[in-house]
């Protein structure tokens, strides 16, 4: 069972997956993983899955497509929606945000140290393109910053807005709440995160689940990309992998 909410990338992904398996071995649904429990029931897997793998990152195809508006490196419409058919675009959200609310988003979603300065400058403003927004962010940054530091600041703002636009933390929290009910006894789950806020939520669930007996084992240390993996794919550098195994006997509320 494969889930993806992106109506554009899911088509290419399904084509690729089906080249490696029999037709009856793969079920693909276009939906957010926050609806996993319902999807399992719908296909008759009410007892849960043996293995669950959740990749919380954006894909390179999304970042590299200027029309999606995820990256400031390519000029395009300021959108950022995983599902362009739902919700507010980044442009629409930014127009509605107060400086106080945007500052909170920048701090929670990107650990941005200059959140107040940036929020005061861009909250409530209208930017049709990614280049327009990145230019406005750079304009308020201190002159002493070098190009790499400026790029990092812009990247954090874009990340924070993307997480807010797609309500990524809300979806993750919903997924994590239902996760124990989606695994068979003895089943295993692995979650790949790319942001400290994601990793913190996963770590707390696994730690608390181990303490209460929901999980019989979790990884001792977070698993990170090797030097060679980072060399082959620099975008893998922030990735963290955590896993857990559900107890054979556990009573869930």
mmCIF file of C-alpha atoms in Angstrom:
data_model
loop_
_atom_site.group_PDB
_atom_site.id
_atom_site.type_symbol
_atom_site.label_atom_id
_atom_site.label_comp_id
_atom_site.label_asym_id
_atom_site.label_seq_id
_atom_site.Cartn_x
_atom_site.Cartn_y
_atom_site.Cartn_z
ATOM 1 C CA UNK A 1 0.000 0.000 0.000
ATOM 2 C CA UNK A 2 1.537 3.299 -1.094
ATOM 3 C CA UNK A 3 0.149 6.718 -0.108
ATOM 4 C CA UNK A 4 1.041 10.124 -1.533
ATOM 5 C CA UNK A 5 -1.006 13.327 -1.498
ATOM 6 C CA UNK A 6 0.781 14.903 -4.485
ATOM 7 C CA UNK A 7 -1.416 14.401 -7.589
ATOM 8 C CA UNK A 8 1.484 15.251 -9.895
ATOM 9 C CA UNK A 9 4.298 13.102 -8.546
ATOM 10 C CA UNK A 10 2.151 10.111 -7.578
ATOM 11 C CA UNK A 11 1.627 9.296 -11.259
ATOM 12 C CA UNK A 12 5.344 9.011 -11.967
ATOM 13 C CA UNK A 13 5.984 7.213 -8.704
ATOM 14 C CA UNK A 14 3.331 4.590 -9.369
ATOM 15 C CA UNK A 15 4.725 3.939 -12.840
ATOM 16 C CA UNK A 16 8.178 3.391 -11.360
ATOM 17 C CA UNK A 17 6.931 1.116 -8.580
ATOM 18 C CA UNK A 18 4.869 -1.041 -10.928
ATOM 19 C CA UNK A 19 7.927 -1.893 -13.010
ATOM 20 C CA UNK A 20 9.235 -3.832 -10.009
ATOM 21 C CA UNK A 21 6.184 -5.803 -8.873
ATOM 22 C CA UNK A 22 3.143 -7.724 -10.040
ATOM 23 C CA UNK A 23 -0.021 -5.616 -10.597
ATOM 24 C CA UNK A 24 -1.889 -7.240 -7.709
ATOM 25 C CA UNK A 25 1.014 -6.629 -5.320
ATOM 26 C CA UNK A 26 0.652 -2.831 -5.244
ATOM 27 C CA UNK A 27 -2.220 -0.606 -4.134
ATOM 28 C CA UNK A 28 -1.725 3.142 -4.611
ATOM 29 C CA UNK A 29 -3.937 5.792 -3.020
ATOM 30 C CA UNK A 30 -3.684 9.557 -3.407
ATOM 31 C CA UNK A 31 -4.027 10.769 0.162
ATOM 32 C CA UNK A 32 -2.081 12.131 3.101
ATOM 33 C CA UNK A 33 -0.595 9.538 5.444
ATOM 34 C CA UNK A 34 -2.646 11.097 8.224
ATOM 35 C CA UNK A 35 -5.453 8.894 6.836
ATOM 36 C CA UNK A 36 -3.482 5.638 7.057
ATOM 37 C CA UNK A 37 -5.845 3.913 9.485
ATOM 38 C CA UNK A 38 -8.821 4.520 7.207
ATOM 39 C CA UNK A 39 -6.854 3.360 4.162
ATOM 40 C CA UNK A 40 -5.932 0.086 5.884
ATOM 41 C CA UNK A 41 -9.563 -0.567 6.788
ATOM 42 C CA UNK A 42 -10.695 0.249 3.265
ATOM 43 C CA UNK A 43 -8.487 -2.396 1.665
ATOM 44 C CA UNK A 44 -9.247 -5.034 4.283
ATOM 45 C CA UNK A 45 -6.079 -4.757 6.366
ATOM 46 C CA UNK A 46 -7.948 -4.033 9.595
ATOM 47 C CA UNK A 47 -5.419 -6.007 11.649
ATOM 48 C CA UNK A 48 -2.706 -3.611 10.533
ATOM 49 C CA UNK A 49 0.484 -3.837 8.524
ATOM 50 C CA UNK A 50 3.630 -5.879 9.113
ATOM 51 C CA UNK A 51 5.876 -3.001 8.054
ATOM 52 C CA UNK A 52 5.289 0.744 7.752
ATOM 53 C CA UNK A 53 7.820 3.083 6.152
ATOM 54 C CA UNK A 54 7.135 6.819 6.263
ATOM 55 C CA UNK A 55 9.324 9.262 4.329
ATOM 56 C CA UNK A 56 8.502 12.772 5.555
ATOM 57 C CA UNK A 57 10.679 14.634 3.091
ATOM 58 C CA UNK A 58 9.842 16.525 -0.068
ATOM 59 C CA UNK A 59 11.059 14.970 -3.304
ATOM 60 C CA UNK A 60 13.724 16.396 -5.593
ATOM 61 C CA UNK A 61 11.101 16.455 -8.341
ATOM 62 C CA UNK A 62 9.025 18.882 -6.275
ATOM 63 C CA UNK A 63 11.989 21.126 -5.462
ATOM 64 C CA UNK A 64 13.283 21.136 -9.022
ATOM 65 C CA UNK A 65 9.967 22.012 -10.674
ATOM 66 C CA UNK A 66 9.705 25.849 -10.747
ATOM 67 C CA UNK A 67 5.930 25.648 -11.200
ATOM 68 C CA UNK A 68 5.553 24.155 -7.710
ATOM 69 C CA UNK A 69 7.187 27.127 -5.957
ATOM 70 C CA UNK A 70 9.099 25.112 -3.348
ATOM 71 C CA UNK A 71 12.562 26.506 -4.012
ATOM 72 C CA UNK A 72 13.967 30.027 -4.266
ATOM 73 C CA UNK A 73 16.644 28.726 -6.640
ATOM 74 C CA UNK A 74 14.084 28.611 -9.445
ATOM 75 C CA UNK A 75 11.702 31.494 -10.086
ATOM 76 C CA UNK A 76 8.097 30.427 -10.176
ATOM 77 C CA UNK A 77 4.699 31.040 -8.586
ATOM 78 C CA UNK A 78 4.806 31.187 -4.789
ATOM 79 C CA UNK A 79 2.687 28.090 -4.203
ATOM 80 C CA UNK A 80 4.369 25.311 -2.149
ATOM 81 C CA UNK A 81 1.274 23.108 -1.867
ATOM 82 C CA UNK A 82 1.902 19.351 -1.927
ATOM 83 C CA UNK A 83 -1.584 19.072 -3.349
ATOM 84 C CA UNK A 84 -2.147 22.139 -5.572
ATOM 85 C CA UNK A 85 -5.868 21.400 -5.549
ATOM 86 C CA UNK A 86 -6.312 22.044 -1.822
ATOM 87 C CA UNK A 87 -5.713 24.810 0.688
ATOM 88 C CA UNK A 88 -4.011 28.185 0.498
ATOM 89 C CA UNK A 89 -0.861 28.746 -1.509
ATOM 90 C CA UNK A 90 2.174 30.258 0.217
ATOM 91 C CA UNK A 91 1.338 33.570 -1.455
ATOM 92 C CA UNK A 92 -2.208 33.559 -0.079
ATOM 93 C CA UNK A 93 -1.087 32.450 3.389
ATOM 94 C CA UNK A 94 1.610 35.117 3.618
ATOM 95 C CA UNK A 95 -0.906 37.828 2.751
ATOM 96 C CA UNK A 96 -3.121 36.745 5.652
ATOM 97 C CA UNK A 97 -0.447 36.331 8.333
ATOM 98 C CA UNK A 98 0.231 38.886 11.037
ATOM 99 C CA UNK A 99 3.830 39.566 12.034
ATOM 100 C CA UNK A 100 3.267 37.827 15.376
ATOM 101 C CA UNK A 101 1.871 34.682 13.782
ATOM 102 C CA UNK A 102 4.579 34.566 11.108
ATOM 103 C CA UNK A 103 7.277 35.001 13.733
ATOM 104 C CA UNK A 104 5.886 31.982 15.574
ATOM 105 C CA UNK A 105 5.862 29.951 12.338
ATOM 106 C CA UNK A 106 9.481 30.866 11.577
ATOM 107 C CA UNK A 107 10.599 29.872 15.062
ATOM 108 C CA UNK A 108 8.622 26.616 15.297
ATOM 109 C CA UNK A 109 9.103 25.405 11.735
ATOM 110 C CA UNK A 110 12.642 26.557 10.981
ATOM 111 C CA UNK A 111 14.395 27.649 14.214
ATOM 112 C CA UNK A 112 14.967 31.031 12.548
ATOM 113 C CA UNK A 113 16.997 33.296 14.861
ATOM 114 C CA UNK A 114 15.935 36.472 13.018
ATOM 115 C CA UNK A 115 12.255 35.586 13.042
ATOM 116 C CA UNK A 116 11.072 38.941 14.401
ATOM 117 C CA UNK A 117 13.059 40.996 11.882
ATOM 118 C CA UNK A 118 11.920 38.919 8.902
ATOM 119 C CA UNK A 119 8.307 38.615 10.056
ATOM 120 C CA UNK A 120 7.938 42.367 10.461
ATOM 121 C CA UNK A 121 9.209 42.849 6.905
ATOM 122 C CA UNK A 122 7.187 40.270 4.971
ATOM 123 C CA UNK A 123 4.037 39.476 6.981
ATOM 124 C CA UNK A 124 0.919 40.608 5.139
ATOM 125 C CA UNK A 125 2.826 41.391 1.945
ATOM 126 C CA UNK A 126 1.993 40.076 -1.505
ATOM 127 C CA UNK A 127 4.641 38.180 -3.470
ATOM 128 C CA UNK A 128 3.562 36.430 -6.633
ATOM 129 C CA UNK A 129 6.848 34.619 -7.216
ATOM 130 C CA UNK A 130 9.580 32.853 -5.290
ATOM 131 C CA UNK A 131 12.159 35.357 -6.530
ATOM 132 C CA UNK A 132 10.096 38.284 -5.263
ATOM 133 C CA UNK A 133 9.876 36.776 -1.773
ATOM 134 C CA UNK A 134 13.538 35.771 -1.613
ATOM 135 C CA UNK A 135 14.542 39.297 -2.655
ATOM 136 C CA UNK A 136 12.378 40.803 0.092
ATOM 137 C CA UNK A 137 13.936 38.505 2.706
ATOM 138 C CA UNK A 138 17.479 39.312 1.624
ATOM 139 C CA UNK A 139 16.724 43.040 1.756
ATOM 140 C CA UNK A 140 16.175 42.983 5.539
ATOM 141 C CA UNK A 141 19.097 40.717 6.480
ATOM 142 C CA UNK A 142 22.166 42.322 8.113
ATOM 143 C CA UNK A 143 24.839 43.489 5.672
ATOM 144 C CA UNK A 144 27.543 41.502 7.480
ATOM 145 C CA UNK A 145 26.097 38.165 6.339
ATOM 146 C CA UNK A 146 27.847 36.420 3.469
ATOM 147 C CA UNK A 147 26.050 34.818 0.521
ATOM 148 C CA UNK A 148 25.860 31.367 2.120
ATOM 149 C CA UNK A 149 24.353 32.790 5.314
ATOM 150 C CA UNK A 150 21.804 34.750 3.299
ATOM 151 C CA UNK A 151 20.873 31.655 1.304
ATOM 152 C CA UNK A 152 20.452 29.701 4.533
ATOM 153 C CA UNK A 153 18.124 32.336 5.968
ATOM 154 C CA UNK A 154 15.986 32.383 2.822
ATOM 155 C CA UNK A 155 15.919 28.577 2.813
ATOM 156 C CA UNK A 156 14.664 28.508 6.411
ATOM 157 C CA UNK A 157 11.865 30.966 5.634
ATOM 158 C CA UNK A 158 10.779 28.896 2.632
ATOM 159 C CA UNK A 159 10.875 25.747 4.750
ATOM 160 C CA UNK A 160 8.778 27.321 7.491
ATOM 161 C CA UNK A 161 6.155 28.521 5.012
ATOM 162 C CA UNK A 162 6.021 25.134 3.251
ATOM 163 C CA UNK A 163 5.417 23.334 6.554
ATOM 164 C CA UNK A 164 2.658 25.822 7.424
ATOM 165 C CA UNK A 165 1.026 25.697 3.978
ATOM 166 C CA UNK A 166 0.801 21.905 4.065
ATOM 167 C CA UNK A 167 0.101 21.634 7.813
ATOM 168 C CA UNK A 168 2.884 19.068 7.937
ATOM 169 C CA UNK A 169 3.241 18.895 11.720
ATOM 170 C CA UNK A 170 -0.524 18.495 12.171
ATOM 171 C CA UNK A 171 -0.558 15.616 9.672
ATOM 172 C CA UNK A 172 2.463 14.010 11.329
ATOM 173 C CA UNK A 173 0.923 14.204 14.795
ATOM 174 C CA UNK A 174 -2.267 12.588 13.471
ATOM 175 C CA UNK A 175 -0.227 9.830 11.837
ATOM 176 C CA UNK A 176 1.792 9.191 15.005
ATOM 177 C CA UNK A 177 -1.323 8.997 17.203
ATOM 178 C CA UNK A 178 -2.802 6.226 15.070
ATOM 179 C CA UNK A 179 0.480 4.475 14.281
ATOM 180 C CA UNK A 180 0.316 1.830 17.052
ATOM 181 C CA UNK A 181 -3.173 0.875 15.806
ATOM 182 C CA UNK A 182 -1.835 0.480 12.249
ATOM 183 C CA UNK A 183 0.799 -2.143 13.114
ATOM 184 C CA UNK A 184 0.253 -5.840 13.684
ATOM 185 C CA UNK A 185 1.759 -7.303 16.883
ATOM 186 C CA UNK A 186 5.486 -7.592 16.215
ATOM 187 C CA UNK A 187 5.186 -5.211 13.273
ATOM 188 C CA UNK A 188 7.935 -2.737 12.487
ATOM 189 C CA UNK A 189 7.902 0.941 11.586
ATOM 190 C CA UNK A 190 10.685 3.144 10.217
ATOM 191 C CA UNK A 191 10.332 6.908 9.819
ATOM 192 C CA UNK A 192 12.653 9.138 7.840
ATOM 193 C CA UNK A 193 12.645 12.780 8.981
ATOM 194 C CA UNK A 194 14.352 15.871 7.589
ATOM 195 C CA UNK A 195 13.578 18.489 10.244
ATOM 196 C CA UNK A 196 14.264 18.728 13.971
ATOM 197 C CA UNK A 197 10.554 19.264 14.696
ATOM 198 C CA UNK A 198 9.665 16.047 12.869
ATOM 199 C CA UNK A 199 12.441 14.043 14.512
ATOM 200 C CA UNK A 200 11.522 15.314 17.974
ATOM 201 C CA UNK A 201 7.919 14.150 17.582
ATOM 202 C CA UNK A 202 8.950 10.712 16.323
ATOM 203 C CA UNK A 203 11.559 10.285 19.064
ATOM 204 C CA UNK A 204 9.050 11.120 21.787
ATOM 205 C CA UNK A 205 6.461 8.667 20.430
ATOM 206 C CA UNK A 206 8.955 5.810 20.243
ATOM 207 C CA UNK A 207 10.456 6.591 23.656
ATOM 208 C CA UNK A 208 7.047 6.828 25.340
ATOM 209 C CA UNK A 209 5.832 3.717 23.503
ATOM 210 C CA UNK A 210 8.836 1.746 24.751
ATOM 211 C CA UNK A 211 8.208 2.924 28.314
ATOM 212 C CA UNK A 212 4.516 1.967 28.238
ATOM 213 C CA UNK A 213 5.081 -1.361 26.508
ATOM 214 C CA UNK A 214 3.523 -0.496 23.141
ATOM 215 C CA UNK A 215 6.912 -1.036 21.510
ATOM 216 C CA UNK A 216 9.299 -3.827 22.444
ATOM 217 C CA UNK A 217 12.342 -2.218 20.834
ATOM 218 C CA UNK A 218 13.438 1.091 19.320
ATOM 219 C CA UNK A 219 16.750 2.204 17.838
ATOM 220 C CA UNK A 220 19.328 3.288 20.423
ATOM 221 C CA UNK A 221 20.908 5.921 18.206
ATOM 222 C CA UNK A 222 19.397 7.861 15.327
ATOM 223 C CA UNK A 223 20.605 6.563 11.956
ATOM 224 C CA UNK A 224 22.158 9.175 9.665
ATOM 225 C CA UNK A 225 23.387 9.075 6.065
ATOM 226 C CA UNK A 226 26.918 7.810 5.533
ATOM 227 C CA UNK A 227 29.643 10.005 4.108
ATOM 228 C CA UNK A 228 29.233 8.314 0.731
ATOM 229 C CA UNK A 229 25.445 8.784 0.766
ATOM 230 C CA UNK A 230 25.867 12.498 1.455
ATOM 231 C CA UNK A 231 28.448 12.707 -1.296
ATOM 232 C CA UNK A 232 26.150 10.975 -3.784
ATOM 233 C CA UNK A 233 23.094 12.974 -2.718
ATOM 234 C CA UNK A 234 23.753 16.178 -0.706
ATOM 235 C CA UNK A 235 20.028 16.585 -0.064
ATOM 236 C CA UNK A 236 20.211 13.513 2.176
ATOM 237 C CA UNK A 237 22.413 15.280 4.736
ATOM 238 C CA UNK A 238 19.645 16.354 7.189
ATOM 239 C CA UNK A 239 17.932 12.934 7.082
ATOM 240 C CA UNK A 240 17.411 10.963 10.299
ATOM 241 C CA UNK A 241 15.977 7.453 10.470
ATOM 242 C CA UNK A 242 14.291 5.991 13.541
ATOM 243 C CA UNK A 243 12.615 2.603 13.883
ATOM 244 C CA UNK A 244 10.468 0.707 16.380
ATOM 245 C CA UNK A 245 8.986 -2.772 16.769
ATOM 246 C CA UNK A 246 5.512 -3.222 18.234
ATOM 247 C CA UNK A 247 5.155 -5.575 21.165
ATOM 248 C CA UNK A 248 3.670 -8.995 20.510
ATOM 249 C CA UNK A 249 1.096 -8.519 23.247
ATOM 250 C CA UNK A 250 -0.217 -5.062 24.040
ATOM 251 C CA UNK A 251 -3.621 -3.623 24.894
ATOM 252 C CA UNK A 252 -4.166 -0.317 23.118
ATOM 253 C CA UNK A 253 -6.733 2.245 24.304
#
